[in-house]
DNA sequence: ATGACGTACGCAGTACGA
């Protein structure tokens, strides 16, 4: 089985690239984030032509997540029990069972700045996610993939000095990720196709991608049984190249039997 | 550098992102 996660930064704007990427990469399951469309506006017909069923959760202009699968898709859940809002619940998590594994696509709140109420929301959101995932883990194989908006270590940003005092690197955010792993999930490390670190995000501005000034903020967390099946995991930086890319690259994971 | 670039909304300029 091959699965992937990708923050597409608008599925409408990225549709031509998404379709080409699906055809070239041929994943069985895909977790998408920042689709930025309501559920009924998701291009489900276009991906169905490539054999994918869609489960989408959207609210229009902001956020939006989806799971695509060509190996079956059932028991769809939009959001998770106890998911905090800001103040209303946002479309930041969706899960479905595909090929015997529950896949959750997550788009963790950004946090904006450590002084902003959105930062507290981010921490509360991650704590509530941990609680919900403990129940999901007890129910069977689990993959939680997406844009966590946290760089787990200083090595996961191109220059820690640049991010001092910013969100994405603070100890409470990193502790929230560690707490999620403590319930029995495993960080699936992806290898970079170029450079020494598996960055998944590069700002559009100032030639950051060209200079490989990136961040590792998109992550794949997997239950023990799934993690043991991983044969390869890569950051597909090719998808970040060229005209009209997302600012995030996909992570592609291969599982053996 | 209150910057850059890109997206949505909507038709100018604002909000947001990490």
mmCIF file of C-alpha atoms (C1' of nucleotides) in Angstrom:
data_model
loop_
_atom_site.group_PDB
_atom_site.id
_atom_site.type_symbol
_atom_site.label_atom_id
_atom_site.label_comp_id
_atom_site.label_asym_id
_atom_site.label_seq_id
_atom_site.Cartn_x
_atom_site.Cartn_y
_atom_site.Cartn_z
ATOM 1 C CA UNK A 1 0.000 0.000 0.000
ATOM 2 C CA UNK A 2 1.128 3.536 -0.738
ATOM 3 C CA UNK A 3 -0.309 6.530 1.098
ATOM 4 C CA UNK A 4 0.530 10.216 1.158
ATOM 5 C CA UNK A 5 -0.210 13.499 2.883
ATOM 6 C CA UNK A 6 -0.176 16.909 1.224
ATOM 7 C CA UNK A 7 -1.132 20.428 2.236
ATOM 8 C CA UNK A 8 -2.254 21.631 -1.196
ATOM 9 C CA UNK A 9 -3.017 25.263 -0.260
ATOM 10 C CA UNK A 10 -6.352 25.284 -2.156
ATOM 11 C CA UNK A 11 -7.489 22.167 -3.982
ATOM 12 C CA UNK A 12 -9.109 24.327 -6.677
ATOM 13 C CA UNK A 13 -5.931 26.247 -7.428
ATOM 14 C CA UNK A 14 -3.905 23.013 -7.262
ATOM 15 C CA UNK A 15 -6.278 20.736 -9.165
ATOM 16 C CA UNK A 16 -4.215 20.401 -12.373
ATOM 17 C CA UNK A 17 -1.113 19.620 -10.354
ATOM 18 C CA UNK A 18 -3.003 17.302 -7.992
ATOM 19 C CA UNK A 19 -4.420 15.287 -10.871
ATOM 20 C CA UNK A 20 -1.012 14.936 -12.531
ATOM 21 C CA UNK A 21 0.606 14.062 -9.209
ATOM 22 C CA UNK A 22 -2.006 11.379 -8.444
ATOM 23 C CA UNK A 23 -1.448 9.829 -11.868
ATOM 24 C CA UNK A 24 2.355 9.906 -11.502
ATOM 25 C CA UNK A 25 2.608 8.885 -7.834
ATOM 26 C CA UNK A 26 -0.308 6.465 -7.720
ATOM 27 C CA UNK A 27 -1.020 6.535 -3.983
ATOM 28 C CA UNK A 28 -3.806 4.321 -2.640
ATOM 29 C CA UNK A 29 -4.808 6.790 0.078
ATOM 30 C CA UNK A 30 -4.157 10.542 0.286
ATOM 31 C CA UNK A 31 -4.679 12.924 3.202
ATOM 32 C CA UNK A 32 -5.153 16.504 1.998
ATOM 33 C CA UNK A 33 -5.083 19.749 3.991
ATOM 34 C CA UNK A 34 -5.987 23.360 3.293
ATOM 35 C CA UNK A 35 -8.405 22.386 0.557
ATOM 36 C CA UNK A 36 -10.188 25.716 1.093
ATOM 37 C CA UNK A 37 -13.489 24.512 -0.341
ATOM 38 C CA UNK A 38 -16.876 23.547 1.026
ATOM 39 C CA UNK A 39 -17.598 19.842 0.854
ATOM 40 C CA UNK A 40 -19.977 20.192 -2.087
ATOM 41 C CA UNK A 41 -17.386 22.201 -4.030
ATOM 42 C CA UNK A 42 -14.618 19.608 -3.675
ATOM 43 C CA UNK A 43 -13.523 18.305 -7.114
ATOM 44 C CA UNK A 44 -14.665 14.768 -6.320
ATOM 45 C CA UNK A 45 -15.578 14.015 -9.944
ATOM 46 C CA UNK A 46 -12.107 14.884 -11.156
ATOM 47 C CA UNK A 47 -10.385 12.558 -8.691
ATOM 48 C CA UNK A 48 -13.051 9.876 -9.216
ATOM 49 C CA UNK A 49 -11.885 9.694 -12.837
ATOM 50 C CA UNK A 50 -8.572 8.467 -11.421
ATOM 51 C CA UNK A 51 -10.342 5.889 -9.273
ATOM 52 C CA UNK A 52 -10.531 7.739 -5.962
ATOM 53 C CA UNK A 53 -13.414 7.985 -3.553
ATOM 54 C CA UNK A 54 -13.519 11.228 -1.578
ATOM 55 C CA UNK A 55 -14.355 12.129 2.004
ATOM 56 C CA UNK A 56 -14.174 15.911 2.377
ATOM 57 C CA UNK A 57 -14.774 18.314 5.255
ATOM 58 C CA UNK A 58 -14.736 21.966 4.313
ATOM 59 C CA UNK A 59 -16.052 25.356 5.278
ATOM 60 C CA UNK A 60 -15.224 27.456 2.225
ATOM 61 C CA UNK A 61 -12.476 29.987 2.332
ATOM 62 C CA UNK A 62 -10.321 28.668 5.172
ATOM 63 C CA UNK A 63 -8.992 25.286 6.307
ATOM 64 C CA UNK A 64 -10.567 22.186 4.772
ATOM 65 C CA UNK A 65 -9.333 18.583 4.859
ATOM 66 C CA UNK A 66 -10.030 15.448 2.864
ATOM 67 C CA UNK A 67 -9.182 11.769 2.490
ATOM 68 C CA UNK A 68 -9.004 10.190 -0.963
ATOM 69 C CA UNK A 69 -8.891 6.422 -1.397
ATOM 70 C CA UNK A 70 -8.919 3.964 -4.249
ATOM 71 C CA UNK A 71 -8.959 0.924 -1.905
ATOM 72 C CA UNK A 72 -12.282 1.606 -0.240
ATOM 73 C CA UNK A 73 -13.402 4.354 2.120
ATOM 74 C CA UNK A 74 -15.934 3.999 4.895
ATOM 75 C CA UNK A 75 -16.810 5.053 8.463
ATOM 76 C CA UNK A 76 -16.055 8.726 7.715
ATOM 77 C CA UNK A 77 -15.780 11.049 10.725
ATOM 78 C CA UNK A 78 -15.645 14.812 10.364
ATOM 79 C CA UNK A 79 -13.757 16.449 13.201
ATOM 80 C CA UNK A 80 -13.061 14.458 16.355
ATOM 81 C CA UNK A 81 -14.849 14.141 19.730
ATOM 82 C CA UNK A 82 -13.989 17.095 21.938
ATOM 83 C CA UNK A 83 -12.476 19.145 19.096
ATOM 84 C CA UNK A 84 -12.180 22.778 20.268
ATOM 85 C CA UNK A 85 -13.466 25.652 18.152
ATOM 86 C CA UNK A 86 -12.359 29.244 17.558
ATOM 87 C CA UNK A 87 -15.068 29.744 18.641
ATOM 88 C CA UNK A 88 -16.900 27.465 16.210
ATOM 89 C CA UNK A 89 -15.491 24.137 15.118
ATOM 90 C CA UNK A 90 -13.259 24.448 12.061
ATOM 91 C CA UNK A 91 -12.707 21.923 9.242
ATOM 92 C CA UNK A 92 -9.327 20.686 10.440
ATOM 93 C CA UNK A 93 -9.704 16.926 10.841
ATOM 94 C CA UNK A 94 -11.389 14.113 8.959
ATOM 95 C CA UNK A 95 -10.862 10.395 9.161
ATOM 96 C CA UNK A 96 -11.977 7.321 7.274
ATOM 97 C CA UNK A 97 -11.185 3.633 7.211
ATOM 98 C CA UNK A 98 -9.342 2.559 4.064
ATOM 99 C CA UNK A 99 -7.804 -0.869 3.484
ATOM 100 C CA UNK A 100 -8.071 -1.860 7.144
ATOM 101 C CA UNK A 101 -6.393 1.290 8.475
ATOM 102 C CA UNK A 102 -8.040 4.438 9.860
ATOM 103 C CA UNK A 103 -6.504 7.464 8.148
ATOM 104 C CA UNK A 104 -6.937 10.878 9.754
ATOM 105 C CA UNK A 105 -6.007 14.022 7.842
ATOM 106 C CA UNK A 106 -5.202 16.875 10.225
ATOM 107 C CA UNK A 107 -4.593 20.588 9.754
ATOM 108 C CA UNK A 108 -3.431 21.842 13.144
ATOM 109 C CA UNK A 109 -4.184 25.526 13.942
ATOM 110 C CA UNK A 110 -1.299 27.848 13.097
ATOM 111 C CA UNK A 111 -1.113 29.672 16.434
ATOM 112 C CA UNK A 112 -0.142 32.982 14.782
ATOM 113 C CA UNK A 113 2.025 34.293 17.663
ATOM 114 C CA UNK A 114 2.661 32.936 21.176
ATOM 115 C CA UNK A 115 0.750 35.925 22.599
ATOM 116 C CA UNK A 116 -2.313 35.405 20.403
ATOM 117 C CA UNK A 117 -5.456 33.603 21.651
ATOM 118 C CA UNK A 118 -5.003 31.414 18.562
ATOM 119 C CA UNK A 119 -1.873 29.962 20.197
ATOM 120 C CA UNK A 120 -3.862 28.758 23.230
ATOM 121 C CA UNK A 121 -6.413 27.350 20.791
ATOM 122 C CA UNK A 122 -3.619 25.455 19.041
ATOM 123 C CA UNK A 123 -2.401 23.889 22.300
ATOM 124 C CA UNK A 124 -5.927 22.984 23.385
ATOM 125 C CA UNK A 125 -6.616 21.540 19.947
ATOM 126 C CA UNK A 126 -3.534 19.304 20.138
ATOM 127 C CA UNK A 127 -4.417 18.172 23.669
ATOM 128 C CA UNK A 128 -7.944 17.264 22.591
ATOM 129 C CA UNK A 129 -6.579 15.464 19.534
ATOM 130 C CA UNK A 130 -4.401 13.338 21.818
ATOM 131 C CA UNK A 131 -7.428 12.298 23.867
ATOM 132 C CA UNK A 132 -9.442 11.419 20.758
ATOM 133 C CA UNK A 133 -6.573 9.469 19.191
ATOM 134 C CA UNK A 134 -6.197 7.273 22.266
ATOM 135 C CA UNK A 135 -9.682 5.924 21.547
ATOM 136 C CA UNK A 136 -8.950 5.517 17.828
ATOM 137 C CA UNK A 137 -5.728 3.634 18.620
ATOM 138 C CA UNK A 138 -7.602 1.168 20.780
ATOM 139 C CA UNK A 139 -9.894 0.444 17.823
ATOM 140 C CA UNK A 140 -7.225 -0.644 15.315
ATOM 141 C CA UNK A 141 -4.456 0.404 12.923
ATOM 142 C CA UNK A 142 -4.143 4.169 12.653
ATOM 143 C CA UNK A 143 -2.374 6.813 10.567
ATOM 144 C CA UNK A 144 -2.593 10.490 11.561
ATOM 145 C CA UNK A 145 -1.013 12.534 8.811
ATOM 146 C CA UNK A 146 -1.008 16.173 7.904
ATOM 147 C CA UNK A 147 0.175 19.670 8.617
ATOM 148 C CA UNK A 148 0.941 19.711 12.344
ATOM 149 C CA UNK A 149 2.264 23.287 12.204
ATOM 150 C CA UNK A 150 4.977 22.347 14.703
ATOM 151 C CA UNK A 151 8.649 21.695 13.945
ATOM 152 C CA UNK A 152 9.471 18.873 16.387
ATOM 153 C CA UNK A 153 13.142 19.841 16.911
ATOM 154 C CA UNK A 154 15.511 22.690 16.110
ATOM 155 C CA UNK A 155 16.904 20.550 13.286
ATOM 156 C CA UNK A 156 13.473 20.786 11.662
ATOM 157 C CA UNK A 157 13.830 24.465 10.774
ATOM 158 C CA UNK A 158 16.429 25.897 8.429
ATOM 159 C CA UNK A 159 17.707 28.356 11.052
ATOM 160 C CA UNK A 160 16.516 28.096 14.662
ATOM 161 C CA UNK A 161 17.665 31.663 15.345
ATOM 162 C CA UNK A 162 15.159 32.992 12.819
ATOM 163 C CA UNK A 163 12.286 31.274 14.616
ATOM 164 C CA UNK A 164 13.227 32.231 18.182
ATOM 165 C CA UNK A 165 10.105 33.544 19.892
ATOM 166 C CA UNK A 166 7.806 32.360 17.112
ATOM 167 C CA UNK A 167 5.151 29.718 17.014
ATOM 168 C CA UNK A 168 5.939 26.254 15.600
ATOM 169 C CA UNK A 169 9.067 25.841 17.755
ATOM 170 C CA UNK A 170 7.978 26.650 21.321
ATOM 171 C CA UNK A 171 8.425 24.041 24.067
ATOM 172 C CA UNK A 172 4.657 23.764 24.764
ATOM 173 C CA UNK A 173 3.947 23.003 21.093
ATOM 174 C CA UNK A 174 6.712 20.407 20.974
ATOM 175 C CA UNK A 175 5.497 18.902 24.260
ATOM 176 C CA UNK A 176 2.017 18.585 22.764
ATOM 177 C CA UNK A 177 3.421 16.510 19.891
ATOM 178 C CA UNK A 178 5.471 14.384 22.291
ATOM 179 C CA UNK A 179 2.320 13.749 24.322
ATOM 180 C CA UNK A 180 0.560 12.489 21.194
ATOM 181 C CA UNK A 181 3.401 10.073 20.498
ATOM 182 C CA UNK A 182 3.288 8.852 24.106
ATOM 183 C CA UNK A 183 -0.100 7.229 23.608
ATOM 184 C CA UNK A 184 1.488 4.740 21.217
ATOM 185 C CA UNK A 185 2.009 6.487 17.889
ATOM 186 C CA UNK A 186 5.290 6.627 15.979
ATOM 187 C CA UNK A 187 6.768 9.440 13.924
ATOM 188 C CA UNK A 188 7.424 7.950 10.468
ATOM 189 C CA UNK A 189 10.623 9.654 9.314
ATOM 190 C CA UNK A 190 10.672 10.659 5.660
ATOM 191 C CA UNK A 191 13.904 10.946 3.737
ATOM 192 C CA UNK A 192 14.704 14.070 1.743
ATOM 193 C CA UNK A 193 15.292 13.719 -1.991
ATOM 194 C CA UNK A 194 17.837 16.525 -1.780
ATOM 195 C CA UNK A 195 19.738 18.080 1.107
ATOM 196 C CA UNK A 196 20.233 16.583 4.536
ATOM 197 C CA UNK A 197 16.895 17.349 6.167
ATOM 198 C CA UNK A 198 13.350 16.342 5.208
ATOM 199 C CA UNK A 199 11.748 19.784 5.064
ATOM 200 C CA UNK A 200 8.142 19.784 3.883
ATOM 201 C CA UNK A 201 7.399 23.517 3.732
ATOM 202 C CA UNK A 202 9.198 26.440 2.153
ATOM 203 C CA UNK A 203 7.829 29.992 2.150
ATOM 204 C CA UNK A 204 6.883 31.247 -1.304
ATOM 205 C CA UNK A 205 8.853 34.427 -0.731
ATOM 206 C CA UNK A 206 12.472 35.325 -1.277
ATOM 207 C CA UNK A 207 13.555 32.139 -3.030
ATOM 208 C CA UNK A 208 13.289 30.060 0.122
ATOM 209 C CA UNK A 209 12.721 26.781 -1.722
ATOM 210 C CA UNK A 210 15.634 27.388 -4.054
ATOM 211 C CA UNK A 211 17.867 27.946 -1.023
ATOM 212 C CA UNK A 212 16.328 24.996 0.850
ATOM 213 C CA UNK A 213 15.341 27.264 3.726
ATOM 214 C CA UNK A 214 12.444 25.155 4.884
ATOM 215 C CA UNK A 215 10.662 23.616 7.817
ATOM 216 C CA UNK A 216 9.577 20.087 8.685
ATOM 217 C CA UNK A 217 6.010 20.645 9.875
ATOM 218 C CA UNK A 218 4.092 18.009 7.912
ATOM 219 C CA UNK A 219 4.278 14.701 9.739
ATOM 220 C CA UNK A 220 3.064 11.120 9.553
ATOM 221 C CA UNK A 221 2.200 9.479 12.861
ATOM 222 C CA UNK A 222 1.354 5.784 12.752
ATOM 223 C CA UNK A 223 0.313 3.061 15.160
ATOM 224 C CA UNK A 224 2.905 0.401 15.955
ATOM 225 C CA UNK A 225 1.539 -2.183 13.515
ATOM 226 C CA UNK A 226 1.479 0.303 10.633
ATOM 227 C CA UNK A 227 4.899 1.758 11.483
ATOM 228 C CA UNK A 228 6.374 -1.746 11.372
ATOM 229 C CA UNK A 229 5.145 -2.130 7.796
ATOM 230 C CA UNK A 230 6.864 1.009 6.445
ATOM 231 C CA UNK A 231 9.313 0.166 3.673
ATOM 232 C CA UNK A 232 9.994 3.731 2.508
ATOM 233 C CA UNK A 233 8.934 7.317 3.146
ATOM 234 C CA UNK A 234 10.026 10.332 1.127
ATOM 235 C CA UNK A 235 9.335 14.041 0.839
ATOM 236 C CA UNK A 236 8.351 14.586 -2.778
ATOM 237 C CA UNK A 237 10.130 17.886 -3.359
ATOM 238 C CA UNK A 238 9.502 17.533 -7.090
ATOM 239 C CA UNK A 239 5.917 18.586 -6.342
ATOM 240 C CA UNK A 240 7.211 21.856 -4.864
ATOM 241 C CA UNK A 241 8.997 22.794 -8.094
ATOM 242 C CA UNK A 242 7.841 24.633 -11.179
ATOM 243 C CA UNK A 243 4.892 26.899 -11.838
ATOM 244 C CA UNK A 244 2.010 27.119 -9.395
ATOM 245 C CA UNK A 245 3.080 24.771 -6.593
ATOM 246 C CA UNK A 246 1.708 24.545 -3.069
ATOM 247 C CA UNK A 247 4.136 25.887 -0.482
ATOM 248 C CA UNK A 248 4.155 22.372 1.039
ATOM 249 C CA UNK A 249 5.544 19.173 -0.477
ATOM 250 C CA UNK A 250 3.779 15.817 -0.115
ATOM 251 C CA UNK A 251 5.108 12.947 1.987
ATOM 252 C CA UNK A 252 4.742 9.557 0.296
ATOM 253 C CA UNK A 253 4.854 6.383 2.420
ATOM 254 C CA UNK A 254 5.067 2.790 1.219
ATOM 255 C CA UNK A 255 3.843 -0.123 3.329
ATOM 256 C CA UNK A 256 4.682 -3.781 2.846
ATOM 257 C CA UNK A 257 2.349 -6.632 3.673
ATOM 258 C "C1'" DA B 1 11.947 45.267 6.120
ATOM 259 C "C1'" DT B 2 4.728 46.762 9.178
ATOM 260 C "C1'" DG B 3 8.780 43.453 3.331
ATOM 261 C "C1'" DA B 4 8.597 39.355 0.017
ATOM 262 C "C1'" DC B 5 4.344 35.365 -2.334
ATOM 263 C "C1'" DG B 6 0.045 33.182 -2.891
ATOM 264 C "C1'" DT B 7 -4.914 32.260 -1.990
ATOM 265 C "C1'" DA B 8 -10.035 33.568 -1.252
ATOM 266 C "C1'" DC B 9 -13.331 36.895 -1.720
ATOM 267 C "C1'" DG B 10 -14.741 39.912 -5.049
ATOM 268 C "C1'" DC B 11 -13.458 43.839 -7.874
ATOM 269 C "C1'" DA B 12 -10.202 47.167 -3.754
ATOM 270 C "C1'" DG B 13 -8.263 45.904 -0.299
ATOM 271 C "C1'" DT B 14 -8.186 42.784 3.657
ATOM 272 C "C1'" DA B 15 -7.328 38.388 6.162
ATOM 273 C "C1'" DC B 16 -4.438 34.720 6.630
ATOM 274 C "C1'" DG B 17 -0.498 31.815 6.410
ATOM 275 C "C1'" DA B 18 4.385 29.714 9.214
#
